[in-house]
Short mmCIF file of C-alpha atoms in Angstrom, two decimals:
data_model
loop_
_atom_site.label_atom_id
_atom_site.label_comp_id
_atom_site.label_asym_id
_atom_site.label_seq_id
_atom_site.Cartn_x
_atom_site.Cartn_y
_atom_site.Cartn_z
CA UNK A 16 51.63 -4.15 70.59
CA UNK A 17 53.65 -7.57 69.36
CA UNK A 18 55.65 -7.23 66.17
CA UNK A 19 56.03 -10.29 63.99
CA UNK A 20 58.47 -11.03 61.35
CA UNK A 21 58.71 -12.43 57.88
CA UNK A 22 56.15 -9.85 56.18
CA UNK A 23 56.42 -6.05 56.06
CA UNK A 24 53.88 -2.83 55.65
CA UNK A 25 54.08 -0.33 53.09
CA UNK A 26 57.10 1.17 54.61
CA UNK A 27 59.37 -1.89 55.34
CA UNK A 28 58.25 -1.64 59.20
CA UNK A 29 57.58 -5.01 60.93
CA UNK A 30 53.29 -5.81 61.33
CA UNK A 31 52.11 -5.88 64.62
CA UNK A 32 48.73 -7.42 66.45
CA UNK A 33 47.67 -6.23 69.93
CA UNK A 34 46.13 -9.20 71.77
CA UNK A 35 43.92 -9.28 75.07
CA UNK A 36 43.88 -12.64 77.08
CA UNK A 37 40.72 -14.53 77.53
CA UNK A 38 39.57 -16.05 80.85
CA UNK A 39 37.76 -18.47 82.39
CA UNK A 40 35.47 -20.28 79.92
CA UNK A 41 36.93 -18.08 76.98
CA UNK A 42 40.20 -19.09 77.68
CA UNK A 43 40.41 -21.38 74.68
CA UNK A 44 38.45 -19.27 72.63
CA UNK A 45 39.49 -16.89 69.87
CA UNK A 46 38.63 -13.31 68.31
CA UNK A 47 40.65 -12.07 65.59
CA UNK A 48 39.15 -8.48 64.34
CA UNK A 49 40.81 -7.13 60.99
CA UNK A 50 41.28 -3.13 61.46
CA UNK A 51 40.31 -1.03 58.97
CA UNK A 52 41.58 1.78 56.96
CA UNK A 53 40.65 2.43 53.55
CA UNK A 54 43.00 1.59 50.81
CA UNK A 55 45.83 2.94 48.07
CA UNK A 56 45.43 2.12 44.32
CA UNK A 57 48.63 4.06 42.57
CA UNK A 58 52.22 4.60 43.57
CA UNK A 59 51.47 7.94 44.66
CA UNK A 60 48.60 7.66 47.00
CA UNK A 61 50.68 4.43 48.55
CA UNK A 62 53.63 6.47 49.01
CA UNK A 63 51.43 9.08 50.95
CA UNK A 64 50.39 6.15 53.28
CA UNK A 65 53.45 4.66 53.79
CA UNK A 66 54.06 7.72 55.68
CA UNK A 67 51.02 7.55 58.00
CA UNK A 68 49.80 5.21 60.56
CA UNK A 69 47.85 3.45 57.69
CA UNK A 70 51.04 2.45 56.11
CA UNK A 71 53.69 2.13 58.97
CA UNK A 72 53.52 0.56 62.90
CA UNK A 73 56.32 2.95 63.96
CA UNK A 74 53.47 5.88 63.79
CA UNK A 75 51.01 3.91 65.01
CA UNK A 76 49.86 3.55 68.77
CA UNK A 77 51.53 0.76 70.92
CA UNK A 78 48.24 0.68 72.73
CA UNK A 79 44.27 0.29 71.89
CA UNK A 80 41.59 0.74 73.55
CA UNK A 81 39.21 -2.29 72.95
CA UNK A 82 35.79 -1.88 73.34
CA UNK A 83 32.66 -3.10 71.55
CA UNK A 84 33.03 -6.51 70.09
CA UNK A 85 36.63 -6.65 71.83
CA UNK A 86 35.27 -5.20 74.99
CA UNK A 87 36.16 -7.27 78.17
CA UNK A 88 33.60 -6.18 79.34
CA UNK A 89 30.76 -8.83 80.32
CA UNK A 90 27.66 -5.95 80.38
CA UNK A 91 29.18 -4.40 77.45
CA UNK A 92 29.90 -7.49 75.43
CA UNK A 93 28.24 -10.70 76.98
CA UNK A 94 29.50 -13.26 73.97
CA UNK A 95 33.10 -12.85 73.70
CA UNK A 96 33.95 -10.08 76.77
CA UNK A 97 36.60 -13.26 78.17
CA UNK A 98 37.51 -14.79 74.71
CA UNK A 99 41.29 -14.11 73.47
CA UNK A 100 40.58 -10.95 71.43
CA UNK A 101 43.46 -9.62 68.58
CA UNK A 102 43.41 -6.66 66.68
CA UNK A 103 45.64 -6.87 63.28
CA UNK A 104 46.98 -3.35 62.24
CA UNK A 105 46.03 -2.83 58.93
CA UNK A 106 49.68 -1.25 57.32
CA UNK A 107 49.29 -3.20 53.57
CA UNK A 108 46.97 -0.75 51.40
CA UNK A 109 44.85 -3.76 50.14
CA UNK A 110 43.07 -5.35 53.03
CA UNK A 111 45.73 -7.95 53.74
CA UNK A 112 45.71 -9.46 50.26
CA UNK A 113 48.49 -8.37 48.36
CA UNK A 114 52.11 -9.62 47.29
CA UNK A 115 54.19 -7.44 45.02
CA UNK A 116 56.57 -4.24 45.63
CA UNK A 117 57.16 -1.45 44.07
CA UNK A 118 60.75 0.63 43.80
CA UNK A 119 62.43 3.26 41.38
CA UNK A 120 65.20 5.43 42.54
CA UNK A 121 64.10 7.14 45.44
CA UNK A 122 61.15 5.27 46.79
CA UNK A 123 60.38 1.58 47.67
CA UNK A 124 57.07 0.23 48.43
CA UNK A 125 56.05 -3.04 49.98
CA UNK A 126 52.70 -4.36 49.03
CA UNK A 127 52.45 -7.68 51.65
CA UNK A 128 49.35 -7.63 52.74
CA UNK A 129 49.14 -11.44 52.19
CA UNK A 130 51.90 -11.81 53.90
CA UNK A 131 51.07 -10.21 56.98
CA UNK A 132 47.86 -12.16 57.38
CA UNK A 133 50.54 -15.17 56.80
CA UNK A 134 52.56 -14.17 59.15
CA UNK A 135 50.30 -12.96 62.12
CA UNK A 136 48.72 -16.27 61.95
CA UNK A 137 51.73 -18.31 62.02
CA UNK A 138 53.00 -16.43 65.11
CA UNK A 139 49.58 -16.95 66.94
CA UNK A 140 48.75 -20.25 66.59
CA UNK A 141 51.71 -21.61 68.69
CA UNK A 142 50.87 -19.01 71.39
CA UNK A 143 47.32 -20.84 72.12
CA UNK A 144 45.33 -20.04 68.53
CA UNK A 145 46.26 -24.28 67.56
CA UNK A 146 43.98 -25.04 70.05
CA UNK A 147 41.07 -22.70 70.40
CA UNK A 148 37.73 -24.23 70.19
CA UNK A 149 35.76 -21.24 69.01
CA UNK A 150 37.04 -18.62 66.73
CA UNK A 151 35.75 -15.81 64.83
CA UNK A 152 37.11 -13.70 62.52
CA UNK A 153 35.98 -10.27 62.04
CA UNK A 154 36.81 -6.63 60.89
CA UNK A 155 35.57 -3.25 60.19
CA UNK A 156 35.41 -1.23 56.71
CA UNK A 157 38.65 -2.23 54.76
CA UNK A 158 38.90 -5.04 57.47
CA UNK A 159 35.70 -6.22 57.15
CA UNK A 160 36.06 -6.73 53.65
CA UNK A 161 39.35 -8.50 54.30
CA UNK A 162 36.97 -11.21 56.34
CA UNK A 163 35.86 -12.11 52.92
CA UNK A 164 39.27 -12.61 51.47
CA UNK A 165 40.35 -14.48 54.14
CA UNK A 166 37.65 -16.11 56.31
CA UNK A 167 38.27 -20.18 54.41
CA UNK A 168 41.79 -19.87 54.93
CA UNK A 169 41.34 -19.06 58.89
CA UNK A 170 38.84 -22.14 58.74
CA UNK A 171 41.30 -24.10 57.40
CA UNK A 172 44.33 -23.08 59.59
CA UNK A 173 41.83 -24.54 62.43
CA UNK A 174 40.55 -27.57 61.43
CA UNK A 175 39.35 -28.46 65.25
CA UNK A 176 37.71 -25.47 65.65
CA UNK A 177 33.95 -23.90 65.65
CA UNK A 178 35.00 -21.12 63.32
CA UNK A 179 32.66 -18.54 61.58
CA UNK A 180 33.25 -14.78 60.18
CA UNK A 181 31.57 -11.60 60.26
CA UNK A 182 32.04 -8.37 58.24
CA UNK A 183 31.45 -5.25 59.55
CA UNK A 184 30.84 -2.48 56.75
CA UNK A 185 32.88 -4.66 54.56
CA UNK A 186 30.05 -5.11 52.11
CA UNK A 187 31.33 -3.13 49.26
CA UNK A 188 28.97 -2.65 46.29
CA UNK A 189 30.01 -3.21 42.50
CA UNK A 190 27.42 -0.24 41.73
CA UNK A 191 27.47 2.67 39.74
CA UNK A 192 27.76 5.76 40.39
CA UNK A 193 25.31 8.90 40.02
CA UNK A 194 27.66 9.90 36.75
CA UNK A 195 26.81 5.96 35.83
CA UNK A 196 30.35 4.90 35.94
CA UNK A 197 32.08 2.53 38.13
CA UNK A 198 34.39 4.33 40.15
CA UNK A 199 35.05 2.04 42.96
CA UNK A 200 35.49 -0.85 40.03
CA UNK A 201 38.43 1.40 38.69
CA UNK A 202 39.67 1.97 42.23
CA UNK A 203 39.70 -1.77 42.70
CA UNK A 204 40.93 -2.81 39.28
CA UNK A 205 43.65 -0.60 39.82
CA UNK A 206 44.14 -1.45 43.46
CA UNK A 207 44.83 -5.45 42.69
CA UNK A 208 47.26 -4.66 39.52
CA UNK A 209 49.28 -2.61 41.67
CA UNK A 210 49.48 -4.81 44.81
CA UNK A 211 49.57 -8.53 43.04
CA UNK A 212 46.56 -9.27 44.19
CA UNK A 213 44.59 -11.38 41.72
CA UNK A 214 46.69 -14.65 42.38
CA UNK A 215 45.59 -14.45 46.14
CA UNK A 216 41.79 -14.36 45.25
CA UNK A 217 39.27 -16.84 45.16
CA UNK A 218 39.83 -19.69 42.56
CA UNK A 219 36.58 -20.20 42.21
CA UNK A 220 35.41 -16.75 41.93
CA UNK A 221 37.90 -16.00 39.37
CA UNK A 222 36.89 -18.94 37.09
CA UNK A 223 33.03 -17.70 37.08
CA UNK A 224 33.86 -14.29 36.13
CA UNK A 225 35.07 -13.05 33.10
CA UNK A 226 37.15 -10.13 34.71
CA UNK A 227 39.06 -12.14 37.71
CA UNK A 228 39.51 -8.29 39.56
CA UNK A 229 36.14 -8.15 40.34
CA UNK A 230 36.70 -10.81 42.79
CA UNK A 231 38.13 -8.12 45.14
CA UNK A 232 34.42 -6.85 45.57
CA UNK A 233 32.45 -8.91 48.15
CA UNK A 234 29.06 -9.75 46.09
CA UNK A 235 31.45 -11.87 43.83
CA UNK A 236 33.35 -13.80 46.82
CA UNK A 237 30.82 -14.50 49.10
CA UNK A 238 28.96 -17.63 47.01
CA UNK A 239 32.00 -19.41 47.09
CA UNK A 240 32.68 -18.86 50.78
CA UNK A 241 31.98 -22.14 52.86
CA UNK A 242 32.40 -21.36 56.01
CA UNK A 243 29.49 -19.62 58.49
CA UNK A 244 29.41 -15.97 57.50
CA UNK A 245 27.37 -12.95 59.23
CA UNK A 246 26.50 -9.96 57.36
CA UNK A 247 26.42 -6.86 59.10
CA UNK A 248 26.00 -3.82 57.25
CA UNK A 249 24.03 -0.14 57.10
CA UNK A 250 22.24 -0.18 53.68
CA UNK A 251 23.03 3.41 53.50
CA UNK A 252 26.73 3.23 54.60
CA UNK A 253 28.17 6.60 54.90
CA UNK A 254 31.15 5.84 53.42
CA UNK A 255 29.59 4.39 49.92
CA UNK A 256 27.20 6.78 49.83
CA UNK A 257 30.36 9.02 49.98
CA UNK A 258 32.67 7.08 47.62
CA UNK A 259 30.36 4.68 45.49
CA UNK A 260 27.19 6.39 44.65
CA UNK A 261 28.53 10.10 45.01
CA UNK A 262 32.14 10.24 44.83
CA UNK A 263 33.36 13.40 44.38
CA UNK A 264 34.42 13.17 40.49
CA UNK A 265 30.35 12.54 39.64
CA UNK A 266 29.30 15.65 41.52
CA UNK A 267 31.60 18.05 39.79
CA UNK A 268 28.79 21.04 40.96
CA UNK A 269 28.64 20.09 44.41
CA UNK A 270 24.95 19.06 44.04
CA UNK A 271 24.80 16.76 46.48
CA UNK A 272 27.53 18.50 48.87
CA UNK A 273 24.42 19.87 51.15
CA UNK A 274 22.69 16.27 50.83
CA UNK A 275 25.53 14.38 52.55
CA UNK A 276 25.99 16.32 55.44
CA UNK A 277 22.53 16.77 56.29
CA UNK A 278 19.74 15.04 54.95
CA UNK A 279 17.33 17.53 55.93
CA UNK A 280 18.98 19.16 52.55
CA UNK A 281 18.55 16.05 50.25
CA UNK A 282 15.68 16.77 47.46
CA UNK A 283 13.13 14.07 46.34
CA UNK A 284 15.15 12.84 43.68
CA UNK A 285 18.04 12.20 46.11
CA UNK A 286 16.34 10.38 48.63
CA UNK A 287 15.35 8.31 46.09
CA UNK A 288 18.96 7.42 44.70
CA UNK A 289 19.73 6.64 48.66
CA UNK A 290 16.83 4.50 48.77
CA UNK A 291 17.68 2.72 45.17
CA UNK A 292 21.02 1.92 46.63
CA UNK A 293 20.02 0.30 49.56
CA UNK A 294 17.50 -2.41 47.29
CA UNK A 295 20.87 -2.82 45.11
CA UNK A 296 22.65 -3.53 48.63
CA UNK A 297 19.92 -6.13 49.71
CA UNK A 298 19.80 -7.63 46.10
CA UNK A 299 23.25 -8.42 46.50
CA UNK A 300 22.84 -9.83 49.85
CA UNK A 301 19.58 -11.63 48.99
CA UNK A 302 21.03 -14.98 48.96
CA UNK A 303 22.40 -15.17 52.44
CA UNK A 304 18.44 -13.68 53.69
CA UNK A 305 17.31 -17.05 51.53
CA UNK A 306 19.77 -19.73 52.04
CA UNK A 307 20.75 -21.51 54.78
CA UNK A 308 20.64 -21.57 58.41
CA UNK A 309 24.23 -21.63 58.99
CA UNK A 310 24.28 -17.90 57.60
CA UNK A 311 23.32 -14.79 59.57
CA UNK A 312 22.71 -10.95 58.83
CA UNK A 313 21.81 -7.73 60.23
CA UNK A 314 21.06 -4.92 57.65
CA UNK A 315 19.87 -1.79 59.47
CA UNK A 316 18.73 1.82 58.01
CA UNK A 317 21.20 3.86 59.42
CA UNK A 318 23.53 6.47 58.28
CA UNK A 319 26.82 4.77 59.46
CA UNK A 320 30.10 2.88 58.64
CA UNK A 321 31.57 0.15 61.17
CA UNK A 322 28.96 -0.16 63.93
CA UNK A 323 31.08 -3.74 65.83
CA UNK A 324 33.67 -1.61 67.00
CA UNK A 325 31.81 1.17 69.38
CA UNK A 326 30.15 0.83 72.26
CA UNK A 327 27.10 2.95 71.86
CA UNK A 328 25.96 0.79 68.54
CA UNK A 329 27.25 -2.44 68.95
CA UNK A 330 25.60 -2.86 72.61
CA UNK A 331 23.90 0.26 74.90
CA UNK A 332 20.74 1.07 76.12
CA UNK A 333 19.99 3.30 73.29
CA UNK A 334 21.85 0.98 70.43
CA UNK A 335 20.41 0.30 66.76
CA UNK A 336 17.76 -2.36 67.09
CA UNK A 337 16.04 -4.45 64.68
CA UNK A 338 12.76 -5.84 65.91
CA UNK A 339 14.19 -5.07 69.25
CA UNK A 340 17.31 -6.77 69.03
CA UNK A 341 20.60 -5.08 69.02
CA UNK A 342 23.42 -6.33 66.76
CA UNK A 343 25.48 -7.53 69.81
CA UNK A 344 22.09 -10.13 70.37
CA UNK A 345 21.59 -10.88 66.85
CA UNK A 346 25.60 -12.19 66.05
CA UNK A 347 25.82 -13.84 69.74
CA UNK A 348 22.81 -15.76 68.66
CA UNK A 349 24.25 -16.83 65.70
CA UNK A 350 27.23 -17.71 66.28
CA UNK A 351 26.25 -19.92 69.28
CA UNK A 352 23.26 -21.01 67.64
CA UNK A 353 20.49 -19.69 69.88
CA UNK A 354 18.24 -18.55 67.08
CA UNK A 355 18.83 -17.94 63.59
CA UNK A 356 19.35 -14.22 63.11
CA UNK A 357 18.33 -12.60 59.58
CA UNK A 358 17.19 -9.14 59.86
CA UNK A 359 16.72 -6.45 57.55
CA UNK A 360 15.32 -3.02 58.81
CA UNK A 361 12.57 -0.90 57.17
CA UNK A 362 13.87 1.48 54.54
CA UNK A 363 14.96 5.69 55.98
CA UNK A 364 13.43 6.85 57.77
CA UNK A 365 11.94 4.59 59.95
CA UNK A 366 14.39 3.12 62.43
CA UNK A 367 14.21 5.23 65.51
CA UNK A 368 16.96 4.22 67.01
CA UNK A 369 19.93 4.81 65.02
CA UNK A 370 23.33 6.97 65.93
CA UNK A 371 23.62 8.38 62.44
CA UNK A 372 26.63 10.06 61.24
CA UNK A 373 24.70 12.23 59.15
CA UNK A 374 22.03 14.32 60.70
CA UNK A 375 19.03 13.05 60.53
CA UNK A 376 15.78 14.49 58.32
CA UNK A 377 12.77 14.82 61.06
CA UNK A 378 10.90 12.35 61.08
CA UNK A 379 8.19 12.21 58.78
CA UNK A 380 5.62 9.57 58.10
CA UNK A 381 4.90 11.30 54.73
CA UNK A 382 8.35 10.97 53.33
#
């Protein structure tokens, strides 16, 4: 783990990156992969982080395991396995974007998430970043949505480099709920107020919208994004299934509590909410599946969250496949420009090869 000044986490700690060397032909080539981690969105739930390893590097682990995407591993991860591969710890609460603090008496908060991302960069780009070639920037959950927020300004920083982004169940939705309200709106609305993060969103974004928050939510961002993005995403992502179509304050009767642990349980009308969510996912998506080459995406049917990161779905024998290509294929040939790489799976339940984190209905042709 390597500590860098001039930002802090929630709890006044110093940030901190882990970083594996590249070799060879990747010597000169970068991977930067955003962790994630949720969020907090009032004073309370922030002060509860600020005293985990979500909120603090002095309770986090001074050593990761990569594997995956950062795998060094050539069978395991043929594309980058010998670039220079970073993890960012994710300590901020607001996927890197914020710039405020909070204190009263007894409690002090630091909400620098813009900062860190400031900061991390700055420290990197003396020690070999300044003159990668290739770079991508990617992330997982909270830190794939941070790849939005941030993915021009890492172009930018590297104006001699072949740089492109991917996010990794970062894809948000602006969706209601089954209640019909818009709890994760509220979450985020609150979230940016809090953490002073409006002024570090997209200028362009902000000027089409009427409410500049909304920003914060991916489906806004991405038009204005110019640099090479790749999309990869479960159109039933456990963890918006979970927290944007069925949080737990619009199933007050715990109708759906059997549903989302096994869908064996979920009724008609159910399946069909799951299956109206994941046409609201692609509609929101629709553009990159349409536009241009230089964009890439691979939507698959499976009941997951953050598929880059593990070994068993981001390249194994037995790893999600869309028309027989796994998701480790389908972003190497994008980024290097081998083929251009747009898939979207059949809706539930046809994929057969998914690792689902729900268990799975049997399969039946009839459903």
């Amino acid at each position: 783990m390597v500590w860098v000044f001039c930002a802090v986490c929630l709890d006044g700690s110093l940030p901190a990156y882990h970083l594996h060397r590249g070799s060879g032909a990747g010597a000169t080539n970068w991977l930067l992969q955003f962790e994630g981690g949720g969020w907090c969105n009032d004073v309370e739930s922030c002060l509860i982080r600020a005293g985990t390893r979500r909120g603090s590097t002095t309770l986090m682990n001074k050593q990761e395991v990569f594997s995956g995407i950062l795998s060094n591993n050539a069978s395991f991860n043929p594309d980058f396995y010998n670039w220079n591969r970073v993890k960012l710890r994710y300590c901020d609460g607001a996927s890197f974007t914020g710039d405020s603090h909070f204190r009263n008496k007894s409690s002090v908060l630091y909400f620098r998430g813009q900062r860190i991302w400031d900061a991390i960069i700055t420290h990197l780009l003396p020690r070999g970043l300044a003159h990668a070639r290739k770079a991508l920037l990617s992330g997982c959950s909270a830190g794939g949505l941070s790849v939005f927020h941030h993915c021009d300004d890492f172009s930018r920083k590297l104006p001699n480099a072949t740089v492109k982004c991917l996010s990794d169940a970062g894809f948000f939705l602006d969706a209601k709920d089954i209640a019909s309200n818009f709890t994760m709106r509220s979450l985020y609305e609150d979230l940016v107020t809090l953490q002073g993060v409006e002024k570090n969103l997209n200028e362009d974004c902000k000027a089409s919208l009427a409410n500049p928050k909304l920003c914060f939510f991916p489906q806004y961002v991405l038009r204005y994004i110019t640099t090479p993005f790749f999309l990869l995403n479960s159109a039933y992502d456990v963890y918006q299934i979970n927290h944007i179509l069925v949080p737990p304050s619009a199933d007050i009767q715990g109708l759906w509590k059997s549903c989302k642990t096994q869908l064996s349980e979920c009724n008609t009308a159910q399946i069909n909410l799951l299956q109206g969510f994941r046409r609201e996912m692609l509609r929101a998506s629709l553009f990159i599946f349409r536009g241009s080459r230089r964009d890439g995406m691979f939507i698959n049917s499976c009941f997951s969250h953050c598929q880059s990161e593990l070994q068993p779905t981001w390249l194994a024998l037995d790893s999600p496949r869309i028309h027989n290509k796994t998701m480790a294929e389908a972003v190497g040939d994008w980024y290097f420009g081998r083929n251009v790489t747009k898939l979207v799976d059949c809706p539930y339940p046809c994929d057969r090869h998914c690792h689902n984190l729900i268990p799975q209905i049997a399969q039946n042709d009839d459903l």
